[in-house]
Amino acid sequence: MGADMKTSISVALKRYVPTFHLLEVGFFTVMILTMSLAG
């Protein structure tokens, strides 16, 4: 049971981490664009 849970957690991380990373990159890009436009 423990091994199954670990596997499902790692699968969920592999699925969700790239999406979170894309959101993070997009957020930073918007911030940089806003700063350069305002500056």
PDB file of N, CA and C in Angstrom, residues 5-39:
ATOM      1  N   MET A   5       1.061   4.280  -2.854  1.00  0.00           N
ATOM      2  CA  MET A   5       0.819   5.682  -2.545  1.00  0.00           C
ATOM      3  C   MET A   5       1.993   6.532  -3.031  1.00  0.00           C
ATOM      4  N   LYS A   6       3.213   6.027  -2.803  1.00  0.00           N
ATOM      5  CA  LYS A   6       4.399   6.768  -3.260  1.00  0.00           C
ATOM      6  C   LYS A   6       4.372   6.931  -4.778  1.00  0.00           C
ATOM      7  N   THR A   7       4.007   5.860  -5.476  1.00  0.00           N
ATOM      8  CA  THR A   7       3.963   5.915  -6.946  1.00  0.00           C
ATOM      9  C   THR A   7       2.926   6.929  -7.413  1.00  0.00           C
ATOM     10  N   SER A   8       1.745   6.893  -6.817  1.00  0.00           N
ATOM     11  CA  SER A   8       0.695   7.817  -7.245  1.00  0.00           C
ATOM     12  C   SER A   8       1.089   9.260  -6.928  1.00  0.00           C
ATOM     13  N   ILE A   9       1.813   9.470  -5.799  1.00  0.00           N
ATOM     14  CA  ILE A   9       2.256  10.824  -5.447  1.00  0.00           C
ATOM     15  C   ILE A   9       3.266  11.315  -6.468  1.00  0.00           C
ATOM     16  N   SER A  10       4.225  10.463  -6.842  1.00  0.00           N
ATOM     17  CA  SER A  10       5.241  10.888  -7.818  1.00  0.00           C
ATOM     18  C   SER A  10       4.601  11.130  -9.181  1.00  0.00           C
ATOM     19  N   VAL A  11       3.610  10.318  -9.546  1.00  0.00           N
ATOM     20  CA  VAL A  11       2.905  10.528 -10.817  1.00  0.00           C
ATOM     21  C   VAL A  11       2.166  11.861 -10.775  1.00  0.00           C
ATOM     22  N   ALA A  12       1.511  12.159  -9.661  1.00  0.00           N
ATOM     23  CA  ALA A  12       0.787  13.421  -9.527  1.00  0.00           C
ATOM     24  C   ALA A  12       1.759  14.596  -9.594  1.00  0.00           C
ATOM     25  N   LEU A  13       2.928  14.462  -8.957  1.00  0.00           N
ATOM     26  CA  LEU A  13       3.918  15.536  -8.997  1.00  0.00           C
ATOM     27  C   LEU A  13       4.395  15.756 -10.429  1.00  0.00           C
ATOM     28  N   LYS A  14       4.694  14.654 -11.126  1.00  0.00           N
ATOM     29  CA  LYS A  14       5.158  14.785 -12.515  1.00  0.00           C
ATOM     30  C   LYS A  14       4.090  15.435 -13.384  1.00  0.00           C
ATOM     31  N   ARG A  15       2.831  15.202 -13.037  1.00  0.00           N
ATOM     32  CA  ARG A  15       1.740  15.769 -13.838  1.00  0.00           C
ATOM     33  C   ARG A  15       1.532  17.244 -13.515  1.00  0.00           C
ATOM     34  N   TYR A  16       1.622  17.613 -12.225  1.00  0.00           N
ATOM     35  CA  TYR A  16       1.237  18.956 -11.812  1.00  0.00           C
ATOM     36  C   TYR A  16       2.394  19.941 -11.763  1.00  0.00           C
ATOM     37  N   VAL A  17       3.611  19.463 -11.491  1.00  0.00           N
ATOM     38  CA  VAL A  17       4.737  20.393 -11.349  1.00  0.00           C
ATOM     39  C   VAL A  17       4.998  21.179 -12.632  1.00  0.00           C
ATOM     40  N   PRO A  18       5.015  20.561 -13.832  1.00  0.00           N
ATOM     41  CA  PRO A  18       5.219  21.345 -15.050  1.00  0.00           C
ATOM     42  C   PRO A  18       4.155  22.425 -15.235  1.00  0.00           C
ATOM     43  N   THR A  19       2.907  22.121 -14.912  1.00  0.00           N
ATOM     44  CA  THR A  19       1.842  23.113 -15.027  1.00  0.00           C
ATOM     45  C   THR A  19       2.102  24.277 -14.087  1.00  0.00           C
ATOM     46  N   PHE A  20       2.481  23.961 -12.829  1.00  0.00           N
ATOM     47  CA  PHE A  20       2.783  25.002 -11.854  1.00  0.00           C
ATOM     48  C   PHE A  20       3.971  25.830 -12.335  1.00  0.00           C
ATOM     49  N   HIS A  21       4.974  25.164 -12.914  1.00  0.00           N
ATOM     50  CA  HIS A  21       6.160  25.855 -13.410  1.00  0.00           C
ATOM     51  C   HIS A  21       5.779  26.819 -14.529  1.00  0.00           C
ATOM     52  N   LEU A  22       4.881  26.390 -15.416  1.00  0.00           N
ATOM     53  CA  LEU A  22       4.436  27.260 -16.510  1.00  0.00           C
ATOM     54  C   LEU A  22       3.702  28.477 -15.952  1.00  0.00           C
ATOM     55  N   LEU A  23       2.856  28.264 -14.935  1.00  0.00           N
ATOM     56  CA  LEU A  23       2.142  29.382 -14.323  1.00  0.00           C
ATOM     57  C   LEU A  23       3.128  30.364 -13.710  1.00  0.00           C
ATOM     58  N   GLU A  24       4.166  29.805 -13.044  1.00  0.00           N
ATOM     59  CA  GLU A  24       5.173  30.642 -12.397  1.00  0.00           C
ATOM     60  C   GLU A  24       5.903  31.482 -13.435  1.00  0.00           C
ATOM     61  N   VAL A  25       6.314  30.822 -14.527  1.00  0.00           N
ATOM     62  CA  VAL A  25       7.039  31.535 -15.596  1.00  0.00           C
ATOM     63  C   VAL A  25       6.158  32.622 -16.197  1.00  0.00           C
ATOM     64  N   GLY A  26       4.889  32.299 -16.442  1.00  0.00           N
ATOM     65  CA  GLY A  26       3.971  33.277 -16.992  1.00  0.00           C
ATOM     66  C   GLY A  26       3.783  34.461 -16.052  1.00  0.00           C
ATOM     67  N   PHE A  27       3.692  34.185 -14.759  1.00  0.00           N
ATOM     68  CA  PHE A  27       3.523  35.247 -13.769  1.00  0.00           C
ATOM     69  C   PHE A  27       4.722  36.185 -13.782  1.00  0.00           C
ATOM     70  N   PHE A  28       5.947  35.598 -13.790  1.00  0.00           N
ATOM     71  CA  PHE A  28       7.154  36.420 -13.802  1.00  0.00           C
ATOM     72  C   PHE A  28       7.250  37.231 -15.093  1.00  0.00           C
ATOM     73  N   THR A  29       6.847  36.607 -16.221  1.00  0.00           N
ATOM     74  CA  THR A  29       6.894  37.316 -17.507  1.00  0.00           C
ATOM     75  C   THR A  29       5.963  38.528 -17.480  1.00  0.00           C
ATOM     76  N   VAL A  30       4.758  38.336 -16.941  1.00  0.00           N
ATOM     77  CA  VAL A  30       3.799  39.448 -16.859  1.00  0.00           C
ATOM     78  C   VAL A  30       4.354  40.542 -15.955  1.00  0.00           C
ATOM     79  N   MET A  31       4.959  40.155 -14.821  1.00  0.00           N
ATOM     80  CA  MET A  31       5.524  41.146 -13.898  1.00  0.00           C
ATOM     81  C   MET A  31       6.628  41.942 -14.582  1.00  0.00           C
ATOM     82  N   ILE A  32       7.531  41.244 -15.296  1.00  0.00           N
ATOM     83  CA  ILE A  32       8.649  41.921 -15.962  1.00  0.00           C
ATOM     84  C   ILE A  32       8.128  42.863 -17.040  1.00  0.00           C
ATOM     85  N   LEU A  33       7.134  42.409 -17.816  1.00  0.00           N
ATOM     86  CA  LEU A  33       6.558  43.259 -18.860  1.00  0.00           C
ATOM     87  C   LEU A  33       5.899  44.493 -18.242  1.00  0.00           C
ATOM     88  N   THR A  34       5.162  44.288 -17.161  1.00  0.00           N
ATOM     89  CA  THR A  34       4.496  45.417 -16.504  1.00  0.00           C
ATOM     90  C   THR A  34       5.513  46.417 -15.987  1.00  0.00           C
ATOM     91  N   MET A  35       6.597  45.902 -15.378  1.00  0.00           N
ATOM     92  CA  MET A  35       7.626  46.786 -14.838  1.00  0.00           C
ATOM     93  C   MET A  35       8.311  47.567 -15.949  1.00  0.00           C
ATOM     94  N   SER A  36       8.629  46.892 -17.056  1.00  0.00           N
ATOM     95  CA  SER A  36       9.323  47.575 -18.157  1.00  0.00           C
ATOM     96  C   SER A  36       8.403  48.613 -18.804  1.00  0.00           C
ATOM     97  N   LEU A  37       7.091  48.321 -18.871  1.00  0.00           N
ATOM     98  CA  LEU A  37       6.148  49.279 -19.440  1.00  0.00           C
ATOM     99  C   LEU A  37       5.968  50.468 -18.496  1.00  0.00           C
ATOM    100  N   ALA A  38       5.881  50.199 -17.200  1.00  0.00           N
ATOM    101  CA  ALA A  38       5.680  51.263 -16.225  1.00  0.00           C
ATOM    102  C   ALA A  38       6.968  52.077 -16.056  1.00  0.00           C
ATOM    103  N   GLY A  39       8.117  51.402 -16.106  1.00  0.00           N
ATOM    104  CA  GLY A  39       9.395  52.073 -15.905  1.00  0.00           C
ATOM    105  C   GLY A  39       9.750  52.939 -17.096  1.00  0.00           C
TER     106      GLY A  39
END
